[in-house]
PDB file of C-alpha atoms in Angstrom:
ATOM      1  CA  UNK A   1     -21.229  66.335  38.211  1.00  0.00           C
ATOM      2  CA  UNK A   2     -20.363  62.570  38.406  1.00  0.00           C
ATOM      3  CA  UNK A   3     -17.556  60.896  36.810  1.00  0.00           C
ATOM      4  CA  UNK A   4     -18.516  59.179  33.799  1.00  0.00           C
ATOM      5  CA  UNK A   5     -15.245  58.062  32.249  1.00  0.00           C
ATOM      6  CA  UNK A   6     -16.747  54.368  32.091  1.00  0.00           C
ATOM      7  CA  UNK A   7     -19.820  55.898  30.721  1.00  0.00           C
ATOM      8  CA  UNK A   8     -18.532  57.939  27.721  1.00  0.00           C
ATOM      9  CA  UNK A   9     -16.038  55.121  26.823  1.00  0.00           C
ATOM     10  CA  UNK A  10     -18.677  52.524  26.523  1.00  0.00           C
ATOM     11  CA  UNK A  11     -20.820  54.815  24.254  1.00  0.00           C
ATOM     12  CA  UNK A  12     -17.595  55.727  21.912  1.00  0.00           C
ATOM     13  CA  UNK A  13     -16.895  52.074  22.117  1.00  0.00           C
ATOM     14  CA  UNK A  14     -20.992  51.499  20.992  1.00  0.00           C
ATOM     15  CA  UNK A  15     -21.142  54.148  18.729  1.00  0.00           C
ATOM     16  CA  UNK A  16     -17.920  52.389  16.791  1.00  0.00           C
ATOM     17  CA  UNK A  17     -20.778  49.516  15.907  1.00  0.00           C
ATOM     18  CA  UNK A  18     -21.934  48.970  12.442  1.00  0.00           C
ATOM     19  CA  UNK A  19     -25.753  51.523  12.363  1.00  0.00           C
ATOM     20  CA  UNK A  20     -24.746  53.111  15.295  1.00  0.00           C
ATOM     21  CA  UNK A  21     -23.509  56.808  15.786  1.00  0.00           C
ATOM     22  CA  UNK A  22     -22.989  58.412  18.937  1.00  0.00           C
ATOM     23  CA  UNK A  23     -26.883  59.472  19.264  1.00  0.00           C
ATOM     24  CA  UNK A  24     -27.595  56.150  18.760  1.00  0.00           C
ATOM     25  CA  UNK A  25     -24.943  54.954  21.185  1.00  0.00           C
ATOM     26  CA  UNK A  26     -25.537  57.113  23.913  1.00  0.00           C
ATOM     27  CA  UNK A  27     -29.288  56.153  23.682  1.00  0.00           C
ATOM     28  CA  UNK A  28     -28.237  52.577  24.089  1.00  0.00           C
ATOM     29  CA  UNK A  29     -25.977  52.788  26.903  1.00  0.00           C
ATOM     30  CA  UNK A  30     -28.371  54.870  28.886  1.00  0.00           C
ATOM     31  CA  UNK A  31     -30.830  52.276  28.386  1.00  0.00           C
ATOM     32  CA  UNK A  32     -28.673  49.489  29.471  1.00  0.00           C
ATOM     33  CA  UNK A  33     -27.867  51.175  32.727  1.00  0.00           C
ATOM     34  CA  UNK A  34     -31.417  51.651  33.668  1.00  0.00           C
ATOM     35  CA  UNK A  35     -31.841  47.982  32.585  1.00  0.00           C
ATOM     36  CA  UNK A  36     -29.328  46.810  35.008  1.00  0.00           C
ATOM     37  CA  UNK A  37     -30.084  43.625  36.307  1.00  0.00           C
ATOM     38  CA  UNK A  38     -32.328  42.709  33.013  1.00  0.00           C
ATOM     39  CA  UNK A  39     -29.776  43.640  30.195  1.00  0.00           C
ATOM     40  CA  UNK A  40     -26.814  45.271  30.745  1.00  0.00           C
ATOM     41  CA  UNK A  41     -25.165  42.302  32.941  1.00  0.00           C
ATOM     42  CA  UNK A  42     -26.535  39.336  31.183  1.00  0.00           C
ATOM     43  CA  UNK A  43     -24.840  41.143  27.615  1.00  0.00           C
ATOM     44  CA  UNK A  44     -21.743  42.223  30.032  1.00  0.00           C
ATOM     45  CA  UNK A  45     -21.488  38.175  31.101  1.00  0.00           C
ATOM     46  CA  UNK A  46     -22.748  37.170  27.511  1.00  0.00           C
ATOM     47  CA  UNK A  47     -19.950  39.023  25.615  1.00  0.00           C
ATOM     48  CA  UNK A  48     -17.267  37.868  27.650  1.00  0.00           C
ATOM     49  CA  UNK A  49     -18.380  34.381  27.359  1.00  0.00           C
ATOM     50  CA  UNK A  50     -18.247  34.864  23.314  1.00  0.00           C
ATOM     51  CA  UNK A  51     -14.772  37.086  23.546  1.00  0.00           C
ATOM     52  CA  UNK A  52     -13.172  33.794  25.320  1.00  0.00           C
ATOM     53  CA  UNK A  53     -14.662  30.795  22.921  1.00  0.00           C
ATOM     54  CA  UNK A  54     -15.662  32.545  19.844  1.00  0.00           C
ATOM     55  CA  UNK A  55     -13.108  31.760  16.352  1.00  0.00           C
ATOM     56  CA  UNK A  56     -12.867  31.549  12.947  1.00  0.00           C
ATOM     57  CA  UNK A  57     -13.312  28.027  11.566  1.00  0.00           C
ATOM     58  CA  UNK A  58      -9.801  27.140  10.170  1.00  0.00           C
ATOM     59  CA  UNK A  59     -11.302  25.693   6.641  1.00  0.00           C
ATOM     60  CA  UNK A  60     -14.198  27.765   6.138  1.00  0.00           C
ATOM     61  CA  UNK A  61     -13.735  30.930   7.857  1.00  0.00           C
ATOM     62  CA  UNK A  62     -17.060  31.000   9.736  1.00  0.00           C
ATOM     63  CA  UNK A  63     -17.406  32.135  13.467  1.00  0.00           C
ATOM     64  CA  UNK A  64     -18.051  29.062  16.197  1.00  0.00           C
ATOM     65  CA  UNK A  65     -16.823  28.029  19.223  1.00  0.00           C
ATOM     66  CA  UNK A  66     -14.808  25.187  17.800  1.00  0.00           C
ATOM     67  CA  UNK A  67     -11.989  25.289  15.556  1.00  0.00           C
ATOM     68  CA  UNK A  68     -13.794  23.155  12.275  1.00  0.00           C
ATOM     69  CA  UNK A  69     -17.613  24.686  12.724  1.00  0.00           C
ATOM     70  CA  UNK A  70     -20.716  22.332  12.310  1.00  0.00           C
ATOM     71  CA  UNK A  71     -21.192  22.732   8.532  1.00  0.00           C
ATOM     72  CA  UNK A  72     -17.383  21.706   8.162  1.00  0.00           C
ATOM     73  CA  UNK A  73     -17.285  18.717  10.592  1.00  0.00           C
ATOM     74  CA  UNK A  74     -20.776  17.156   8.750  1.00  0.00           C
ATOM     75  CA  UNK A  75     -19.973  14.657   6.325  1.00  0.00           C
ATOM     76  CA  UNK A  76     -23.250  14.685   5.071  1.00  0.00           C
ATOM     77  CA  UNK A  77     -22.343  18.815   3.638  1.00  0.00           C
ATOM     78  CA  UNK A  78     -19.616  17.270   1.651  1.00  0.00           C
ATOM     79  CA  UNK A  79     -21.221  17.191  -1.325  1.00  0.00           C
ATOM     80  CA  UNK A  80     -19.073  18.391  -3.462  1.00  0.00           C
ATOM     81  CA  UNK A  81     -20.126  21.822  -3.380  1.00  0.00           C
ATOM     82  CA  UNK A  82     -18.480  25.334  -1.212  1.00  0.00           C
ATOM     83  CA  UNK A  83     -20.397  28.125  -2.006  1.00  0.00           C
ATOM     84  CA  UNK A  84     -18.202  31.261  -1.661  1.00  0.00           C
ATOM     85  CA  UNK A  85     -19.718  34.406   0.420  1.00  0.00           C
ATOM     86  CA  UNK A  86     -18.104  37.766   1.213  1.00  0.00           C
ATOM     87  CA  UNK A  87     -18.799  37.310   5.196  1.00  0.00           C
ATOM     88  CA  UNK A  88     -20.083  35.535   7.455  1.00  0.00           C
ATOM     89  CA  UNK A  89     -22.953  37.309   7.825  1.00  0.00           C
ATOM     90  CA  UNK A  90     -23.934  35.887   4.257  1.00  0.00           C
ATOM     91  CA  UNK A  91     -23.387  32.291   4.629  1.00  0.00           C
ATOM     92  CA  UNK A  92     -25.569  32.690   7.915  1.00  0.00           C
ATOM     93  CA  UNK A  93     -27.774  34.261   5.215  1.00  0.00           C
ATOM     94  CA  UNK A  94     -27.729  31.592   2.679  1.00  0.00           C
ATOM     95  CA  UNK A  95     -28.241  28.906   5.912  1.00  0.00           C
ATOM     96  CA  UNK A  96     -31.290  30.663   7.268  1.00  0.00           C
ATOM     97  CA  UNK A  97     -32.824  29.594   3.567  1.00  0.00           C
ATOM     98  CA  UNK A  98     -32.374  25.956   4.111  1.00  0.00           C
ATOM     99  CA  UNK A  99     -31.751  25.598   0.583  1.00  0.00           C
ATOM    100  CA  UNK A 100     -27.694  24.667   0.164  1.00  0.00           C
ATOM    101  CA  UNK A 101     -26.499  21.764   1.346  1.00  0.00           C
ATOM    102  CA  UNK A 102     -23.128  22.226   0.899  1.00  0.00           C
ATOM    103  CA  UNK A 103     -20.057  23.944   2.777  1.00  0.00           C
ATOM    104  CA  UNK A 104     -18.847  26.848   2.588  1.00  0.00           C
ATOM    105  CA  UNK A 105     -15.697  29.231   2.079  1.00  0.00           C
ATOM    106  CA  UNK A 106     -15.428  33.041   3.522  1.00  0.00           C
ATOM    107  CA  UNK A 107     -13.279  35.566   1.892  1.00  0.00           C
ATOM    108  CA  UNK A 108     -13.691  37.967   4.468  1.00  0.00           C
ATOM    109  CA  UNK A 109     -14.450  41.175   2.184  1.00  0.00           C
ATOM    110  CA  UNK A 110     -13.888  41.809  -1.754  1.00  0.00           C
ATOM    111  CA  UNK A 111     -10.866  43.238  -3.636  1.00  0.00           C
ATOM    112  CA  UNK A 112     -11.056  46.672  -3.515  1.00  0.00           C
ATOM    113  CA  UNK A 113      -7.427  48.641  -5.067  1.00  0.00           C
ATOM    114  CA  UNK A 114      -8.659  51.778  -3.555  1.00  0.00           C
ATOM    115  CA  UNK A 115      -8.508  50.163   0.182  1.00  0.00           C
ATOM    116  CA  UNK A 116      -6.084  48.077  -0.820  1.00  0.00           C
ATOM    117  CA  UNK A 117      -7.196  44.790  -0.573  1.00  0.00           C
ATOM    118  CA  UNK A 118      -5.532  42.233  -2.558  1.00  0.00           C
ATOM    119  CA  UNK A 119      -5.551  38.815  -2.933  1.00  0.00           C
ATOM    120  CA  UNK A 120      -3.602  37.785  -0.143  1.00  0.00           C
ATOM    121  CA  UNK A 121      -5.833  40.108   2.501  1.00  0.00           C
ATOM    122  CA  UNK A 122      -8.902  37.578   1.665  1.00  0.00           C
ATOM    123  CA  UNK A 123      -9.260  34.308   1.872  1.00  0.00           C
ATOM    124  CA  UNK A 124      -8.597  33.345  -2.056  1.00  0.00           C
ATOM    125  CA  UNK A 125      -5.291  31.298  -1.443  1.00  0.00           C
ATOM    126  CA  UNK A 126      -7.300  28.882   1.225  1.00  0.00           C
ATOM    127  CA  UNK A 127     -10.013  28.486  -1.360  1.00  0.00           C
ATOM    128  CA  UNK A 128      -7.240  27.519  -4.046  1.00  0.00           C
ATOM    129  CA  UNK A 129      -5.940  24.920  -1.735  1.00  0.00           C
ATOM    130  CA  UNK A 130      -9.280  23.050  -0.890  1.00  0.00           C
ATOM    131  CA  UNK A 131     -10.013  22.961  -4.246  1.00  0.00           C
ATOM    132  CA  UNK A 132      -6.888  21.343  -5.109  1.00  0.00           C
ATOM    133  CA  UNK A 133      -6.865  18.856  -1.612  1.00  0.00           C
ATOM    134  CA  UNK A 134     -11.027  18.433  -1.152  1.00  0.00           C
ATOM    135  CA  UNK A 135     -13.314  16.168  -3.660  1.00  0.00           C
ATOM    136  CA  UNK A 136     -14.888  19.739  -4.531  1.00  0.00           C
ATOM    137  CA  UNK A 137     -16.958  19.334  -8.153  1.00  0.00           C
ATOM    138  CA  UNK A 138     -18.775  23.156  -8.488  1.00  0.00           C
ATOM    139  CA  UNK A 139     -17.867  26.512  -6.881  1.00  0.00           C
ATOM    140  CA  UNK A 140     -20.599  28.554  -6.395  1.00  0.00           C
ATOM    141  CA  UNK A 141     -20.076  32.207  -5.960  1.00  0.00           C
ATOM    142  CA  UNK A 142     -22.320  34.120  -3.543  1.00  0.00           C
ATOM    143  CA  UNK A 143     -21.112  37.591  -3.627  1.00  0.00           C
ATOM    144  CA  UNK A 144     -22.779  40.773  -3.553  1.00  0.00           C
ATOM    145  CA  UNK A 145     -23.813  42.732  -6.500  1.00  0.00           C
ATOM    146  CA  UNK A 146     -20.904  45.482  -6.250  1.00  0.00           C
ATOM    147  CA  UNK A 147     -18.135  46.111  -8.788  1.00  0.00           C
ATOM    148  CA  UNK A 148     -15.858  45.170  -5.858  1.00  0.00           C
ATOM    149  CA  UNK A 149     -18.103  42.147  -5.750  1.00  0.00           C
ATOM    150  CA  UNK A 150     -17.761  41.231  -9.152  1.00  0.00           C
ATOM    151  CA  UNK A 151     -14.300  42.402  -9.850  1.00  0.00           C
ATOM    152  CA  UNK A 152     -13.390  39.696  -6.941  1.00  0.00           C
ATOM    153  CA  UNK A 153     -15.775  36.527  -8.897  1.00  0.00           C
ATOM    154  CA  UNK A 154     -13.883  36.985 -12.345  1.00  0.00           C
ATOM    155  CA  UNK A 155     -10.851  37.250 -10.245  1.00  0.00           C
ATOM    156  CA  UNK A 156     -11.895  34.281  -8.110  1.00  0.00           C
ATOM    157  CA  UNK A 157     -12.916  32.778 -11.512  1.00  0.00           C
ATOM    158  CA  UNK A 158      -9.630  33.328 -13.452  1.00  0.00           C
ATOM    159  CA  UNK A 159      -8.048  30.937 -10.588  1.00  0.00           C
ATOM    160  CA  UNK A 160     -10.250  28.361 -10.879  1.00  0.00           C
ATOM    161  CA  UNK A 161     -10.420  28.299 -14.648  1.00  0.00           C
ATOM    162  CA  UNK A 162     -10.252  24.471 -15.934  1.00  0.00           C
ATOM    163  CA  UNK A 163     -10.325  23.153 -11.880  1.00  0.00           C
ATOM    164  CA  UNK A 164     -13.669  23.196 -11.002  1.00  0.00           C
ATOM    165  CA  UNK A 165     -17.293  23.989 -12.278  1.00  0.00           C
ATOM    166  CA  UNK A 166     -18.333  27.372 -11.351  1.00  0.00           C
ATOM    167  CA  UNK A 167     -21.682  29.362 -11.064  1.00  0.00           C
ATOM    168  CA  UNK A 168     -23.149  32.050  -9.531  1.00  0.00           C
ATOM    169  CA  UNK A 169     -26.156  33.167  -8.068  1.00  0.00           C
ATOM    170  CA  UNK A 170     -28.775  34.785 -10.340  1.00  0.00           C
ATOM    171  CA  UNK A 171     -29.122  38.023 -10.523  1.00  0.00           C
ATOM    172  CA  UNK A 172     -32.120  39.665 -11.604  1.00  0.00           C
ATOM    173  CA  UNK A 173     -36.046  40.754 -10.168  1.00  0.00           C
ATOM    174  CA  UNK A 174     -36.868  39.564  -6.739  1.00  0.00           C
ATOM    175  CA  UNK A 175     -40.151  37.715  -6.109  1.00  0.00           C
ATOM    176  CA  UNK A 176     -42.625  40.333  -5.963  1.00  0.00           C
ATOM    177  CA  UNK A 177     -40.496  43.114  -7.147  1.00  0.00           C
ATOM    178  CA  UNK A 178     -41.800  45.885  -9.013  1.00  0.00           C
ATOM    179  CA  UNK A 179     -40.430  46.751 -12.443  1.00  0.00           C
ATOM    180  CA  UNK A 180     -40.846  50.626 -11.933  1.00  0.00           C
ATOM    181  CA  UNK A 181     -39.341  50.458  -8.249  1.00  0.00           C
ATOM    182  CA  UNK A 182     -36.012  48.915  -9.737  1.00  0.00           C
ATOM    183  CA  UNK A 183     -32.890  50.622 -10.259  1.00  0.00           C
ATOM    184  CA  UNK A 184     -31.368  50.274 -13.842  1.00  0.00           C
ATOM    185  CA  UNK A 185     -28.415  47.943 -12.829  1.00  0.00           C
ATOM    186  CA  UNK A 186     -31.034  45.315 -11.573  1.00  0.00           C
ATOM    187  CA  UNK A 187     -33.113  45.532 -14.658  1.00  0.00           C
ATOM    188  CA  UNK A 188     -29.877  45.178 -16.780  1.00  0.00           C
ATOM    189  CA  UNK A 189     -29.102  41.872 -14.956  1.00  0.00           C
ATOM    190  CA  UNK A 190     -32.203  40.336 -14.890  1.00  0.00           C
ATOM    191  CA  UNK A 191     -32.379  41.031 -18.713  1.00  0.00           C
ATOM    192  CA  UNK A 192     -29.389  39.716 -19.491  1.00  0.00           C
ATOM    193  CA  UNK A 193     -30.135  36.283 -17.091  1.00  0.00           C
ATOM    194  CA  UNK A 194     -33.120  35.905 -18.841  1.00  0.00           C
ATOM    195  CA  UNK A 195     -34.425  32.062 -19.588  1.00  0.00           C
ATOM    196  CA  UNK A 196     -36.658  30.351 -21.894  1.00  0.00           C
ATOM    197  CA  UNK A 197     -40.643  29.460 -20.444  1.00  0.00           C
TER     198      UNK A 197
END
């Protein structure tokens, strides 16, 4: 039987991805190798290429190639507004809508006291600062619809008390949602966000 040291570390190293297990992983890899010249080295030559320039943007936490990203460095975002996400795969979220126009902060995950997580594990203090050092007029918290979620906006919140205007997203229905396909936490919130027609 071959060696395949190279082979079973690159599937435990797959299978550590977010959605895949070692199934998964293995299925992958084998994939890759029969896809040589098509996939495996272009990802091989791709992933190197982001391992050397990829960072996190030093004001807003997002992932570039540059140390301020684009949505930091154009004037035209400072509006006033930084919308506040968990990760970055949520402001990429929120960009793909078109719809904000502002800039961005990224905590980097919620508080959470049974991982641990405090404060000073996210990005909170960074958020204080611009605040108190950027013409910022309305915070506008993005974050997911957890208790860690929302323990971390009335945290977030309790900071920013008499600094800033804040708001959140609404919570509620989604367009085209069905009332009977809803879970009870969903319903709750849209109740309670109701507004006048």
């Amino acid at each position: 039987m071959p060696d395949r040291t190279e082979i079973d570390a690159l599937i435990e190293l797959m299978a550590r991805l977010p959605g895949l297990g070692p199934r998964s992983a293995r299925r992958a890899v084998l994939h890759l190798i029969r896809k040589r010249a098509l996939l495996l080295q272009p990802l091989a030559d791709a992933m190197q290429a982001v391992a050397s320039t990829a960072r996190e943007c030093l004001n807003c936490g997002n992932v570039g190639t540059a140390d301020i990203c684009p949505i930091c460095a154009d004037e035209t975002r400072g509006n006033g507004q930084i919308c506040v996400v968990e990760d970055v795969a949520d402001l990429w979220a929120m960009e793909r809508s078109g719809v904000f126009k502002g800039r961005y902060h990224v905590l980097g995950g919620t508080l959470s006291a049974l991982d641990s997580v405090g404060p000073e594990e996210l990005r909170i203090p960074q958020l204080v600062t611009r605040i108190d050092t950027e013409a910022v007029t309305e915070v506008i918290l993005a974050l997911n619809a957890t208790v860690d979620g929302q323990t971390t906006a009335h945290y977030i919140a309790d900071q920013l008390e008499h600094r800033v205007a804040l708001s959140s997203l609404a919570q509620g229905v989604p367009i085209g949602g069905e009332l009977d396909y809803l879970d009870d936490g969903t319903i709750t919130a849209a109740l309670n966000s109701r507004k006048r027609l």
